[in-house]
Every structure is written in structure tokens, then in C-alpha cells.
Amino acid sequence: MSPQLPPVAPAVTAELVAALSPRLRKRLDSGIAKLADRPVVRDGAVVRIAVDDDTDLELHAPDGAVRGADAVRCGCLLAPDCLHRAAAASLAPVAEDTDSAAPQDRSAAEEDTAQAPETSTPEQRAAVRAVQLATSAVLEAGTDGAGAVLQAELLRAAHTARLAGLHRAAATAVSVVTALRAARAADPAYHLTDLAAGVYDVLSVAHRLPSASSGELTALRGTARQPYRPDGSLRLYGLFSEPVLTASGYAGAVTWTADAEGRLYQVSDVAPGGAGRAVGAADRTVRIGDTALTHRELARAGLAVSGATVSPTGRLGAGAGVRAVRAPGAGWHEEPVARLWAEPVPDQIARALAGGRDLLFLDVTLTGTAAEAAGDCLLAEGAGVPLRLTAAHDDPALPHRDNLRLLSAAPGTRLRVVARLTPAPHPRAQLLAAEHPTRADTRLDIGLDRLQGADLPTTTAAAAAATGSVPVSASPSDEAPIHLLRRRVHQAVSGGRPVLALPGDTRADARQLRRSGLTTAAELLTDLHSAAADRAHDVFGRLRPTDPDRFARAWLAAAHYTRELDRTLCLAAWTP
């Protein structure tokens, strides 16, 4: 997926793919691959792709995104019924769907007044069913089989859901398409766990929404945009900055701040772009009021804001009435910032698992490195438990991996850090910021600042040079064998139903789960394989079509079980 192309609205991609003949649909994925290698030139609001030496394809994006099918124009002889237009739309990032002001899209407050008790409408039930069917088809096919045609069907369903006021289902369905494209393009930002989480959320919402009412229904529908509310005057203290780099083609930086009560606020600068923008955004001026602070500077200083507006997640607005000036900051060991590290770690974990902020404020002692399939992670002791600190991004343009590798060469070093919880049966988090290992008054943004060998303590640097770094094997032998079920859940997302339908004996895994007291997990594993292999015959002995609904239900049950058990095990693991 080329970051040079402007984002295309979901409805546009769905319309262009639907207009293709069956013959051209079969050639769409190969057409996308060919178009991805063609030169791209931007001329103001127009992006041109050289289809061949004599033919150009244009994407018109006056507001930064392509909003209509007529804004994708091709000069070939078969246009407008050519393959190129649909291929370009399928290659581009997915734009935010702004067509959400349809008559049936009413606010939660309006629906609460109109209905008592509040229930979903027939239009919403039909829309969420379409999303469910499209997602089930994607799960049936797996990442390798979920090409542009299946993606377009899911985008069409997402657009219909948004028009019906189902913003959560629509947004998550779009994120699934984005993750599918990243997987098929071997994008380093792709993670199977993220795709599995997206598929789970879509199917979970689709399963629960038809029978939901009142508050649950409001949560399942979601909101079109995060509303900003007035918050008066704020005195903020910078904590750290982190780069943002998404598979959907957006990049930038977010700076985290805290007020005197320990509430967290974010200042964001995210726009279409790649790793270069993520690196450079830290030195851009913060877009709040008249302040000249950059994100990197704000992370170590403070901000006084008047007329502040804040989203429900703590993001600061930058409206015309907002005023902001630079103010003194506070060190991580100084009040009021130090109170963030004073909160018991189990309380921080419980809040994160309950849907609150997922940032952890920890005091740790580095102990070494562990070799894992996804790359080495940093081992540490903190809050009375051994934990693994991992990289938030794998892109080589960002210094996460390099910084973790250098820190692992300083065992025994005590650091105050900020990390993002990764739910797992063992203590695990992404390292975002840390104190400098030799300069106590200096903070490091792990994704933006690059450590050097000279920054390490002299004794540990010399010891590392003399003996080398010895990786520690990360063995799950002391963990509950829930990974036996989780592995099948992830295999289904990656390989689709056919992978789980392959002949094989699952009884050994089921027996191991039962021996560990995980009887329900064993039953779910057996049912998932049974649903994958279920191919009934008709009266003539021919195989009937598969039942994606049954397989999706079995997968959803297994995914829900592993998710809830992981949350329970995660909380227990972080409790000494």
C-alpha cells in the first residue's frame, strides 16, 4: 500500500469494485500488484499514476481524500469500466467516512428520547448483519484469500453501518481491511494479533447488538466523532512523546502530559505520511494556542492552557478560543508528576484491563534480554515481578529496537519508565519512555531519541563488551496452556477455515487443556475444528457449501474465552 496515494472513502472503493465484471474481479488482486510498482506523481490535489507509457490514472482529492467514484479517472480505452480505477482505490489507504449525516443517523440522546427502552432499529440490525456476513467471509478465507473483492464487500458493509449510526462496527470493519492490506503487502507494521482483535471486535458487536438495549446499545453503536467539551484552564506537565505510525498510512507524534491531579492529556499531530513524518513530527510546533514549543520540548516542559477543550480520551483541542503558553515542567521524581508512579501497579493493571488508560508508570531494574520470535525484548524486575519490555514499533527508521538492545547491555541499572500494557499471561509491556541510564535529569523518548554506547554506565558497558550479551530463552512452560487454543484462533485469522479443516489429531491438545483444568478451552478447541471441517453432502454425494456463520460463531466463542482468560491471567501475573 503506497503512502503516496490519497485515502479513498470506503464507499468509493466498494462502488468501483462492484462495477467490475466477474472476469475483471478475478484479475483485481494481480492488477493491484502491478499498479503498486508504477510511478506516482502528486500535483496539488491530484495524484497521477503512470499505468503505462501512454496512460495515466488520476485520483482527485481536493480535501485530502477521494470522496466520489468520479474522482478516480483513467485514460485507458476501457475506462470508466476498466480494472485500473478499482485497483487504485483498493491500493490506497482507507479514508475516514464522513458521510454520516444521513437522516437515519441520530444521536444517542435523540434515540433515548424516541424509544423507551432504547432498542436497535430494523435498519441497524440489517446493517450489522451485513457487516457480520462480510467479516465471516474474511475469516473463512484468511489473510491470503481475503483479496480486494472481499475487502470491498467489508468496506461496503462498513459504509452502510455508518449510515445506520453504527460507528463502532464501521470503524472496526475499516481497521480490519487496513490490517488485511498490511498483511498481504508484508508491511512491517502488521501484527496478526491486531487483525485478530479487529475481527473479534466486529463479530462481537454484530453478535450482541440485535438484542442490546439502553446503555449497552449506546456503547455498541459508538459515536461518529469524539466530542470535545470545554474544560476551562489547565496547568499541564510534560511526560513524554511517542511516534505514531499506522498501517493505514498515517504518521506523526503524540505528546502526553498530566495535570496536578494525575489526569492525562494528549497533544496530537497525526496526518497522512510514513516513518519520515513520524520522526520529524517531534520537532514540529505544538498546534495549541500561540505556543512555540515543539512536541519534543513540551515532553520536558509544561503548558498553561485557558479555554481548553478536551475529548473523552483526553486529547486536547486546538480551536480558535484556546490559549496556551509555556510553563515550567516537573521531573518524574517531583510532584505532581511523581504521583503517577506512586499508584500500586496492580491498580494500574486493573484499570487498563477494564478499558481505562493503558499506560503504566513503573520503577524497574534491568536484568538482560530475552530472545522471542518477534525479536529480542528487554528483561526487567519491577513491582516485585519479572517483566518483559518490548518495542512499540519495528520500523528501522524508529530507534525502538536499537534502544532496547543498548539498555539490555546495562543489567542492574534502575530506571523509572513509562510503558503500555500488552495483555498476556505474563507481565509484558511496550517501553515508551525512560530515564537516561547515566543522566538522572534526562528523559528518553524511546521511539524518538537514540541512545549511544557512551550513554551506558561505564561498568556495564565494559562488562557487555567483554562478555557479550547472552540471550535468555523466554519459555512459556510455567504458564497455563491457553496458548494451545489461542494459536488456533490466530491460525484461523491467518490461514482461514481450510487450515483448521486439515486432517490432524487435536485430541492431544484437548487432553493437555483438560489436565490443566481448562475444560471449557478443550471443548471450544474441539468445536472450532469441528466447525472448520464440517462439510455435509447432498443427496447426490456432492459437498455442500461451507457454513461461514457456524465457523464464525465457533471462532468468536474461542476468541472470547482466550481474551477473558488472558485478562484474568494478566492481572494475576502482575500481582506479586
Coordinates of C-alpha atoms in Angstrom, one line a residue:
M1 CA 0.0 0.0 0.0
S2 CA 1.6 3.2 -1.2
P3 CA 1.6 6.1 1.4
Q4 CA 1.8 8.4 -1.6
L5 CA -1.8 7.8 -2.6
P6 CA -4.5 9.8 -1.0
P7 CA -7.0 8.0 1.2
V8 CA -10.1 6.7 -0.6
A9 CA -13.6 6.7 1.1
P10 CA -14.9 3.1 1.7
A11 CA -18.0 3.6 -0.4
V12 CA -15.9 4.7 -3.4
T13 CA -13.8 1.5 -3.3
A14 CA -16.9 -0.7 -2.8
E15 CA -18.6 1.0 -5.8
L16 CA -15.7 0.7 -8.2
V17 CA -15.1 -3.0 -7.3
A18 CA -18.8 -3.8 -7.5
A19 CA -18.9 -2.3 -11.0
L20 CA -16.3 -4.7 -12.4
S21 CA -17.3 -7.7 -14.5
P22 CA -16.8 -11.2 -12.9
R23 CA -13.8 -11.6 -15.3
L24 CA -12.1 -8.4 -14.1
R25 CA -12.8 -9.2 -10.4
K26 CA -10.7 -12.3 -10.8
R27 CA -7.9 -10.2 -12.0
L28 CA -8.2 -7.4 -9.4
D29 CA -5.5 -8.6 -7.0
S30 CA -2.9 -9.0 -9.8
G31 CA -3.9 -5.6 -11.1
I32 CA -3.3 -4.0 -7.7
A33 CA 0.2 -5.6 -7.6
K34 CA 1.1 -4.3 -11.0
L35 CA -0.2 -0.8 -10.2
A36 CA 1.8 -0.7 -6.9
D37 CA 5.0 -0.8 -8.9
R38 CA 4.1 2.2 -11.2
P39 CA 5.4 5.7 -10.7
V40 CA 3.3 8.1 -8.7
V41 CA 3.4 11.9 -9.0
R42 CA 1.5 14.4 -6.9
D43 CA 0.3 17.7 -8.4
G44 CA -1.5 19.7 -5.8
A45 CA -4.8 17.9 -5.1
V46 CA -4.3 15.4 -8.0
V47 CA -2.2 12.3 -7.7
R48 CA -1.2 10.6 -11.0
I49 CA -0.2 7.0 -11.5
A50 CA 1.5 6.1 -14.8
V51 CA -0.4 3.0 -15.8
D52 CA 1.9 2.6 -18.8
D53 CA 4.0 5.0 -21.0
D54 CA 0.9 6.5 -22.6
T55 CA -1.8 6.2 -20.0
D56 CA -2.3 8.0 -16.7
L57 CA -4.7 7.3 -13.9
E58 CA -5.7 10.3 -11.7
L59 CA -7.1 10.5 -8.1
H60 CA -8.6 13.8 -7.3
A61 CA -8.6 14.6 -3.6
P62 CA -9.4 18.3 -3.0
D63 CA -9.8 17.9 0.7
G64 CA -7.0 15.3 1.0
A65 CA -9.2 12.3 0.3
V66 CA -11.1 10.8 -2.6
R67 CA -14.8 11.1 -1.9
G68 CA -16.5 10.1 -5.1
A69 CA -16.1 7.4 -7.8
D70 CA -15.9 10.1 -10.5
A71 CA -12.8 11.5 -8.7
V72 CA -10.9 8.4 -9.9
R73 CA -10.2 8.8 -13.6
C74 CA -8.3 6.6 -16.1
G75 CA -7.2 7.4 -19.6
C76 CA -7.2 3.9 -20.9
L77 CA -9.5 2.8 -23.7
L78 CA -11.7 0.7 -21.4
A79 CA -12.4 3.5 -18.9
P80 CA -14.6 4.0 -17.0
D81 CA -15.2 0.3 -16.8
C82 CA -11.5 -0.6 -16.6
L83 CA -9.7 -2.5 -13.9
H84 CA -7.3 0.3 -13.1
R85 CA -9.8 2.5 -11.2
A86 CA -10.8 -0.2 -8.8
A87 CA -7.2 -1.3 -8.4
A88 CA -6.1 2.2 -7.5
A89 CA -8.9 2.6 -4.9
S90 CA -8.0 -0.8 -3.4
L91 CA -4.3 0.1 -3.2
A92 CA -4.9 3.5 -1.5
P93 CA -5.4 3.9 2.3
V94 CA -8.9 3.9 3.5
A95 CA -10.2 7.4 4.3
E96 CA -12.4 8.3 7.2
D97 CA -16.0 8.0 6.0
T98 CA -17.6 11.4 6.6
D99 CA -20.9 10.6 5.0
S100 CA -22.6 10.0 8.4
A101 CA -25.2 12.7 8.5
A102 CA -27.9 10.7 6.9
P103 CA -31.5 11.1 8.2
Q104 CA -31.3 7.7 10.0
D105 CA -28.1 8.7 11.8
R106 CA -29.4 10.1 15.0
S107 CA -27.5 10.8 18.2
A108 CA -27.8 8.6 21.2
A109 CA -29.6 11.3 23.1
E110 CA -32.2 11.6 20.3
E111 CA -32.7 7.8 20.3
D112 CA -33.0 7.7 24.1
T113 CA -35.9 10.3 23.8
A114 CA -37.6 8.5 20.9
Q115 CA -37.5 5.0 22.3
A116 CA -38.2 3.7 25.8
P117 CA -36.5 1.4 26.4
E118 CA -33.9 2.0 23.6
T119 CA -33.5 -0.8 21.1
S120 CA -31.8 -1.2 17.7
T121 CA -33.8 -0.3 14.6
P122 CA -34.5 -2.7 11.7
E123 CA -32.0 -0.7 9.6
Q124 CA -29.3 -1.1 12.2
R125 CA -30.0 -4.8 12.5
A126 CA -29.8 -5.3 8.8
A127 CA -26.6 -3.2 8.6
V128 CA -24.8 -5.1 11.4
R129 CA -25.9 -8.4 9.8
A130 CA -24.2 -7.3 6.5
V131 CA -21.0 -6.4 8.5
Q132 CA -21.2 -9.8 10.2
L133 CA -21.5 -11.7 6.9
A134 CA -18.7 -9.8 5.3
T135 CA -16.4 -10.3 8.2
S136 CA -17.3 -14.0 8.4
A137 CA -16.3 -14.3 4.7
V138 CA -13.0 -12.7 5.5
L139 CA -12.4 -15.1 8.4
E140 CA -13.4 -18.1 6.2
A141 CA -10.8 -17.1 3.6
G142 CA -7.9 -15.9 5.9
T143 CA -5.5 -13.2 5.0
D144 CA -4.2 -15.0 1.9
G145 CA -7.6 -15.5 0.5
A146 CA -9.2 -12.2 1.6
G147 CA -8.3 -10.2 -1.5
A148 CA -9.6 -6.9 -2.8
V149 CA -13.1 -8.2 -3.6
L150 CA -13.8 -9.5 -0.1
Q151 CA -12.2 -6.3 1.3
A152 CA -14.5 -4.2 -0.9
E153 CA -17.6 -6.1 0.4
L154 CA -16.5 -5.4 4.0
L155 CA -16.0 -1.7 3.1
R156 CA -19.4 -1.6 1.6
A157 CA -20.9 -3.1 4.8
A158 CA -18.9 -0.6 6.9
H159 CA -20.3 2.3 5.0
T160 CA -23.9 1.0 5.3
A161 CA -23.3 0.5 9.1
R162 CA -22.0 4.1 9.4
L163 CA -25.1 5.5 7.6
A164 CA -27.2 3.5 10.1
G165 CA -25.4 5.1 13.0
L166 CA -23.3 2.0 13.9
H167 CA -20.0 3.9 14.1
R168 CA -18.1 1.4 16.2
A169 CA -18.8 -1.5 13.8
A170 CA -18.0 0.6 10.8
A171 CA -14.7 1.9 12.2
T172 CA -13.5 -1.5 13.3
A173 CA -14.5 -3.1 10.0
V174 CA -12.4 -0.5 8.2
S175 CA -9.5 -1.3 10.6
V176 CA -9.8 -5.0 9.6
V177 CA -9.5 -4.0 5.9
T178 CA -6.4 -1.9 6.7
A179 CA -4.8 -4.8 8.6
L180 CA -5.6 -7.2 5.8
R181 CA -3.9 -5.0 3.3
A182 CA -0.9 -4.6 5.5
A183 CA -0.7 -8.4 5.9
R184 CA -0.9 -9.1 2.2
A185 CA 1.7 -6.4 1.5
A186 CA 4.1 -7.8 4.1
D187 CA 4.1 -4.4 5.9
P188 CA 6.4 -4.5 8.9
A189 CA 3.8 -2.6 10.9
Y190 CA 1.3 -5.5 10.5
H191 CA 0.7 -7.7 13.6
L192 CA -1.6 -10.8 13.5
T193 CA -2.8 -10.0 17.0
D194 CA -4.1 -6.6 15.9
L195 CA -6.0 -8.2 13.0
A196 CA -7.4 -10.9 15.2
A197 CA -8.5 -8.3 17.8
G198 CA -10.3 -6.3 15.0
V199 CA -12.1 -9.4 13.7
Y200 CA -13.1 -10.2 17.2
D201 CA -14.5 -6.7 17.9
V202 CA -16.6 -6.7 14.7
L203 CA -18.1 -10.1 15.3
S204 CA -18.7 -9.4 19.0
V205 CA -20.5 -6.2 18.2
A206 CA -22.6 -7.9 15.5
H207 CA -23.5 -10.7 17.8
R208 CA -24.5 -8.5 20.8
L209 CA -26.2 -5.5 19.1
P210 CA -29.5 -7.1 17.9
S211 CA -30.5 -7.9 21.4
A212 CA -28.9 -5.0 23.2
S213 CA -30.8 -2.0 24.7
S214 CA -30.2 1.2 26.5
G215 CA -26.7 1.8 27.8
E216 CA -25.2 -1.4 26.2
L217 CA -26.6 -0.4 22.8
T218 CA -25.2 3.1 23.1
A219 CA -21.7 1.6 23.7
L220 CA -22.1 -0.9 20.9
R221 CA -23.1 1.8 18.4
G222 CA -20.3 4.2 19.2
T223 CA -20.0 7.8 18.1
A224 CA -19.2 9.4 14.8
R225 CA -16.5 11.6 16.3
Q226 CA -15.1 12.3 19.7
P227 CA -16.9 15.4 21.0
Y228 CA -14.7 18.0 22.6
R229 CA -16.0 19.5 25.8
P230 CA -14.9 22.8 27.5
D231 CA -12.5 22.2 30.4
G232 CA -11.6 25.7 31.5
S233 CA -8.0 26.3 32.5
L234 CA -5.4 23.6 32.7
R235 CA -1.9 23.5 34.1
L236 CA -0.1 20.6 32.4
Y237 CA 3.3 19.0 32.9
G238 CA 5.0 17.2 30.0
L239 CA 5.7 13.5 30.4
F240 CA 7.0 12.1 27.1
S241 CA 6.4 11.9 23.3
E242 CA 5.9 8.9 21.2
P243 CA 5.9 8.5 17.4
V244 CA 2.7 7.4 15.6
L245 CA 3.0 5.1 12.6
T246 CA -0.1 3.2 11.4
A247 CA -0.7 0.6 8.7
S248 CA -3.4 2.9 7.3
G249 CA -0.8 5.4 6.1
Y250 CA -0.9 7.9 9.0
A251 CA 2.1 9.2 11.0
G252 CA 3.1 11.8 13.5
A253 CA 3.6 12.2 17.2
V254 CA 1.6 12.4 20.4
T255 CA 2.9 14.1 23.5
W256 CA 1.5 13.1 26.8
T257 CA 1.0 15.5 29.7
A258 CA -0.5 15.3 33.2
D259 CA -2.3 17.8 35.4
A260 CA -1.8 18.3 39.2
E261 CA -4.4 15.6 39.9
G262 CA -2.7 13.0 37.7
R263 CA -5.2 13.1 34.8
L264 CA -3.5 12.5 31.4
Y265 CA -3.9 14.7 28.4
Q266 CA -2.5 14.3 24.9
V267 CA -1.4 16.8 22.2
S268 CA -1.5 15.1 18.8
D269 CA 0.0 15.8 15.4
V270 CA -1.0 13.0 13.1
A271 CA -1.6 13.2 9.3
P272 CA -1.0 11.1 6.2
G273 CA 2.6 10.1 5.9
G274 CA 5.2 7.4 6.6
A275 CA 8.1 6.8 9.0
G276 CA 9.8 10.1 8.0
R277 CA 6.9 12.1 9.2
A278 CA 6.8 10.1 12.5
V279 CA 10.4 11.0 13.1
G280 CA 10.1 14.7 12.1
A281 CA 6.8 15.4 13.9
A282 CA 8.5 15.5 17.2
D283 CA 10.2 18.8 16.2
R284 CA 7.1 20.4 14.8
T285 CA 5.4 23.2 16.8
V286 CA 2.6 22.1 19.1
R287 CA -0.7 23.2 17.5
I288 CA -2.4 24.7 20.6
G289 CA -2.7 28.4 21.1
D290 CA 0.3 30.6 20.4
T291 CA 2.9 28.4 22.0
A292 CA 6.2 27.9 20.1
L293 CA 7.0 24.7 21.9
T294 CA 7.8 21.6 19.8
H295 CA 6.5 18.2 20.9
R296 CA 10.0 17.2 22.0
E297 CA 10.2 20.3 24.1
L298 CA 6.7 20.0 25.6
A299 CA 7.6 16.5 26.8
R300 CA 10.1 18.0 29.1
A301 CA 8.4 21.4 29.9
G302 CA 4.9 22.5 30.9
L303 CA 1.9 24.2 29.4
A304 CA -0.7 26.6 30.8
V305 CA -3.9 26.4 28.8
S306 CA -7.1 28.6 29.0
G307 CA -10.3 27.9 27.2
A308 CA -9.3 24.3 26.9
T309 CA -11.4 21.7 25.1
V310 CA -10.9 18.0 25.7
S311 CA -12.1 14.8 24.1
P312 CA -13.3 11.9 26.3
T313 CA -9.9 10.2 25.8
G314 CA -8.0 13.3 27.0
R315 CA -7.0 14.7 23.6
L316 CA -6.6 18.5 23.7
G317 CA -8.5 20.5 21.1
A318 CA -6.9 23.3 19.1
G319 CA -9.9 25.6 18.5
A320 CA -9.7 29.3 17.9
G321 CA -10.7 30.1 21.5
V322 CA -7.9 28.0 23.1
R323 CA -4.9 29.9 24.5
A324 CA -1.6 28.2 25.6
V325 CA 1.8 29.4 26.9
R326 CA 4.9 27.7 28.0
A327 CA 5.2 27.0 31.7
P328 CA 7.8 25.2 33.9
G329 CA 7.7 21.4 33.8
A330 CA 8.4 18.8 36.6
G331 CA 10.8 15.9 36.8
W332 CA 9.5 12.4 37.1
H333 CA 10.6 12.3 40.8
E334 CA 8.9 15.7 41.6
E335 CA 5.3 16.4 42.4
P336 CA 2.8 16.5 41.0
V337 CA 4.2 14.1 38.3
A338 CA 5.7 11.7 40.8
R339 CA 2.2 10.6 42.0
L340 CA 1.8 8.7 38.7
W341 CA 4.5 6.3 39.9
A342 CA 3.1 6.1 43.4
E343 CA -0.1 4.3 42.3
P344 CA 0.2 0.5 43.0
V345 CA 0.9 -1.4 39.9
P346 CA -1.9 -3.9 40.3
D347 CA -4.3 -1.0 40.4
Q348 CA -2.8 0.4 37.2
I349 CA -3.2 -3.0 35.5
A350 CA -6.8 -3.4 36.7
R351 CA -7.8 0.0 35.3
A352 CA -6.1 -0.8 31.9
L353 CA -7.9 -4.2 31.6
A354 CA -11.2 -2.5 32.4
G355 CA -10.9 -0.2 29.4
G356 CA -9.1 2.7 31.1
R357 CA -5.8 4.2 30.1
D358 CA -3.2 1.5 29.3
L359 CA -0.1 3.5 30.2
L360 CA 2.0 2.0 33.1
F361 CA 4.3 4.0 35.3
L362 CA 6.9 1.7 36.7
D363 CA 10.2 1.6 38.6
V364 CA 12.3 -1.2 37.2
T365 CA 15.8 -2.8 37.4
L366 CA 17.2 -4.1 34.1
T367 CA 18.2 -7.7 34.1
G368 CA 19.1 -8.7 30.5
T369 CA 17.4 -9.7 27.2
A370 CA 15.1 -12.5 26.1
A371 CA 15.0 -14.0 22.6
E372 CA 11.5 -14.1 21.1
A373 CA 10.1 -14.9 17.7
A374 CA 9.2 -11.2 17.1
G375 CA 12.7 -10.1 18.2
D376 CA 14.6 -9.6 21.4
C377 CA 12.8 -8.0 24.4
L378 CA 14.3 -6.3 27.4
L379 CA 14.0 -8.1 30.7
A380 CA 13.5 -6.3 34.0
E381 CA 12.3 -6.6 37.5
G382 CA 9.5 -4.3 38.6
A383 CA 6.7 -4.2 41.2
G384 CA 8.0 -7.5 42.5
V385 CA 7.6 -9.4 39.3
P386 CA 9.8 -10.2 36.3
L387 CA 8.6 -8.4 33.2
R388 CA 9.4 -8.1 29.5
L389 CA 9.6 -4.7 27.8
T390 CA 9.1 -4.8 24.1
A391 CA 9.4 -2.4 21.1
A392 CA 6.3 -0.4 20.3
H393 CA 7.3 -0.2 16.6
D394 CA 9.6 -2.4 14.4
D395 CA 10.2 0.1 11.6
P396 CA 14.0 0.6 11.3
A397 CA 13.6 4.3 10.9
L398 CA 12.5 4.5 14.5
P399 CA 15.0 3.7 17.3
H400 CA 12.9 1.4 19.5
R401 CA 14.8 -1.8 18.8
D402 CA 18.2 -0.2 18.9
N403 CA 17.4 1.5 22.3
L404 CA 16.2 -1.8 23.8
R405 CA 19.3 -3.6 22.6
L406 CA 21.6 -1.0 24.3
L407 CA 19.6 -0.9 27.5
S408 CA 19.8 -4.7 27.7
A409 CA 23.6 -4.3 28.0
A410 CA 23.2 -2.4 31.3
P411 CA 21.9 -5.1 33.7
G412 CA 21.5 -3.8 37.3
T413 CA 20.5 -0.3 36.1
R414 CA 17.5 1.1 37.9
L415 CA 15.2 3.2 35.8
R416 CA 11.8 4.9 36.1
V417 CA 9.9 4.1 32.9
V418 CA 6.6 4.6 31.1
A419 CA 5.2 1.6 29.2
R420 CA 2.0 0.5 27.5
L421 CA 0.4 -2.7 28.8
T422 CA 0.3 -5.7 26.5
P423 CA -2.3 -8.2 27.9
A424 CA -0.6 -11.5 28.3
P425 CA -0.3 -14.4 30.8
H426 CA 3.0 -12.9 31.9
P427 CA 3.9 -9.3 32.8
R428 CA 4.6 -7.6 29.4
A429 CA 4.5 -4.0 28.1
Q430 CA 5.8 -1.8 25.3
L431 CA 8.6 0.5 26.5
L432 CA 7.7 4.1 25.6
A433 CA 9.9 6.4 27.7
A434 CA 12.7 6.0 30.4
E435 CA 15.1 7.9 32.5
H436 CA 18.6 8.2 30.9
P437 CA 20.8 5.4 32.3
T438 CA 23.6 7.8 33.3
R439 CA 22.0 11.2 33.5
A440 CA 19.2 11.3 36.1
D441 CA 17.9 14.7 35.0
T442 CA 17.3 13.5 31.4
R443 CA 14.4 11.6 29.9
L444 CA 14.4 9.4 26.8
D445 CA 11.6 9.1 24.4
I446 CA 12.3 5.5 23.3
G447 CA 10.8 6.0 19.8
L448 CA 12.5 9.3 19.1
D449 CA 15.8 9.6 21.0
R450 CA 18.7 7.4 20.0
L451 CA 21.0 6.0 22.8
Q452 CA 24.7 5.6 22.1
G453 CA 27.1 3.2 23.7
A454 CA 28.7 6.1 25.6
D455 CA 25.4 6.7 27.3
L456 CA 25.6 3.4 29.2
P457 CA 27.1 3.1 32.7
T458 CA 30.9 2.5 32.4
T459 CA 30.9 -0.7 34.3
T460 CA 28.0 -2.3 32.5
A461 CA 29.2 -1.2 29.1
A462 CA 32.7 -2.7 29.8
A463 CA 31.2 -5.9 31.0
A464 CA 28.9 -6.2 28.0
A465 CA 31.9 -5.6 25.7
A466 CA 34.0 -8.2 27.5
T467 CA 31.4 -11.0 27.8
G468 CA 28.8 -10.2 25.2
S469 CA 25.1 -10.3 25.7
V470 CA 23.7 -13.7 26.4
P471 CA 20.0 -14.1 25.4
V472 CA 17.6 -15.6 27.9
S473 CA 15.1 -18.1 26.5
A474 CA 11.6 -17.0 27.1
S475 CA 9.8 -20.3 27.9
P476 CA 6.1 -20.5 28.5
S477 CA 6.4 -23.7 30.4
D478 CA 5.2 -22.2 33.6
E479 CA 2.1 -20.6 32.0
A480 CA -1.4 -22.1 31.6
P481 CA -1.5 -23.8 28.2
I482 CA -4.2 -21.4 26.9
H483 CA -1.7 -20.9 24.0
L484 CA -2.9 -24.2 22.6
L485 CA -6.3 -22.5 21.9
R486 CA -5.0 -19.1 21.2
R487 CA -2.7 -20.5 18.5
R488 CA -5.7 -22.0 16.7
V489 CA -7.6 -18.7 17.0
H490 CA -4.8 -16.9 15.3
Q491 CA -4.2 -19.6 12.7
A492 CA -7.9 -19.2 11.6
V493 CA -7.4 -15.5 11.0
S494 CA -4.2 -16.0 9.1
G495 CA -5.0 -19.2 7.1
G496 CA -8.8 -19.2 7.1
R497 CA -11.1 -22.2 7.7
P498 CA -9.2 -24.6 5.4
V499 CA -6.1 -24.5 7.7
L500 CA -8.2 -25.7 10.7
A501 CA -10.0 -28.2 8.4
L502 CA -6.8 -30.1 7.5
P503 CA -6.7 -33.6 8.9
G504 CA -5.0 -33.8 12.3
D505 CA -5.4 -35.0 15.8
T506 CA -6.4 -32.3 18.2
R507 CA -7.1 -34.7 21.0
A508 CA -3.7 -34.4 22.5
D509 CA -4.1 -30.6 22.8
A510 CA -7.6 -31.1 24.3
R511 CA -6.2 -33.6 26.8
Q512 CA -3.5 -31.2 27.9
L513 CA -6.0 -28.4 28.4
R514 CA -8.2 -30.7 30.5
R515 CA -5.3 -31.8 32.6
S516 CA -4.7 -28.1 33.4
G517 CA -8.3 -27.6 34.4
L518 CA -9.2 -25.8 31.2
T519 CA -12.2 -28.0 30.3
T520 CA -14.1 -25.2 28.5
A521 CA -11.0 -24.4 26.4
A522 CA -10.7 -28.0 25.4
E523 CA -14.4 -28.1 24.3
L524 CA -14.0 -24.8 22.4
L525 CA -10.9 -26.2 20.6
T526 CA -12.8 -29.3 19.6
D527 CA -15.8 -27.3 18.4
L528 CA -13.7 -24.9 16.4
H529 CA -12.0 -27.8 14.5
S530 CA -15.4 -29.5 14.0
A531 CA -16.9 -26.3 12.6
A532 CA -13.9 -25.9 10.2
A533 CA -14.2 -29.5 9.0
D534 CA -18.0 -29.6 8.7
R535 CA -18.7 -30.3 5.0
A536 CA -22.1 -32.0 4.6
H537 CA -23.0 -33.9 1.4
D538 CA -26.2 -33.5 -0.5
V539 CA -28.3 -36.5 -1.7
F540 CA -26.1 -36.9 -4.8
G541 CA -22.9 -37.1 -2.6
R542 CA -21.7 -33.7 -3.5
L543 CA -20.1 -31.4 -0.9
R544 CA -22.4 -28.7 0.3
P545 CA -21.1 -25.1 0.6
T546 CA -19.4 -24.3 3.9
D547 CA -21.3 -22.5 6.6
P548 CA -19.3 -19.4 7.4
D549 CA -21.8 -18.4 10.1
R550 CA -21.1 -21.6 12.1
F551 CA -17.4 -21.3 11.8
A552 CA -17.5 -17.6 12.8
R553 CA -19.6 -18.4 15.9
A554 CA -17.2 -21.1 16.9
W555 CA -14.2 -18.8 16.3
L556 CA -15.9 -16.0 18.3
A557 CA -16.5 -18.2 21.3
A558 CA -12.9 -19.4 21.3
A559 CA -11.6 -15.9 20.8
H560 CA -13.8 -14.5 23.6
Y561 CA -12.7 -17.2 26.0
T562 CA -9.0 -16.7 25.4
R563 CA -9.4 -12.9 25.7
E564 CA -11.2 -13.1 29.0
L565 CA -8.8 -15.7 30.4
D566 CA -5.8 -13.7 29.2
R567 CA -7.2 -10.7 31.1
T568 CA -7.5 -12.8 34.3
L569 CA -4.1 -14.3 34.0
C570 CA -2.6 -10.9 33.1
L571 CA -3.9 -9.4 36.3
A572 CA -2.7 -12.3 38.4
A573 CA 0.8 -12.2 36.8
W574 CA 1.3 -8.6 37.7
T575 CA 0.3 -9.2 41.3
P576 CA 3.3 -10.3 43.4

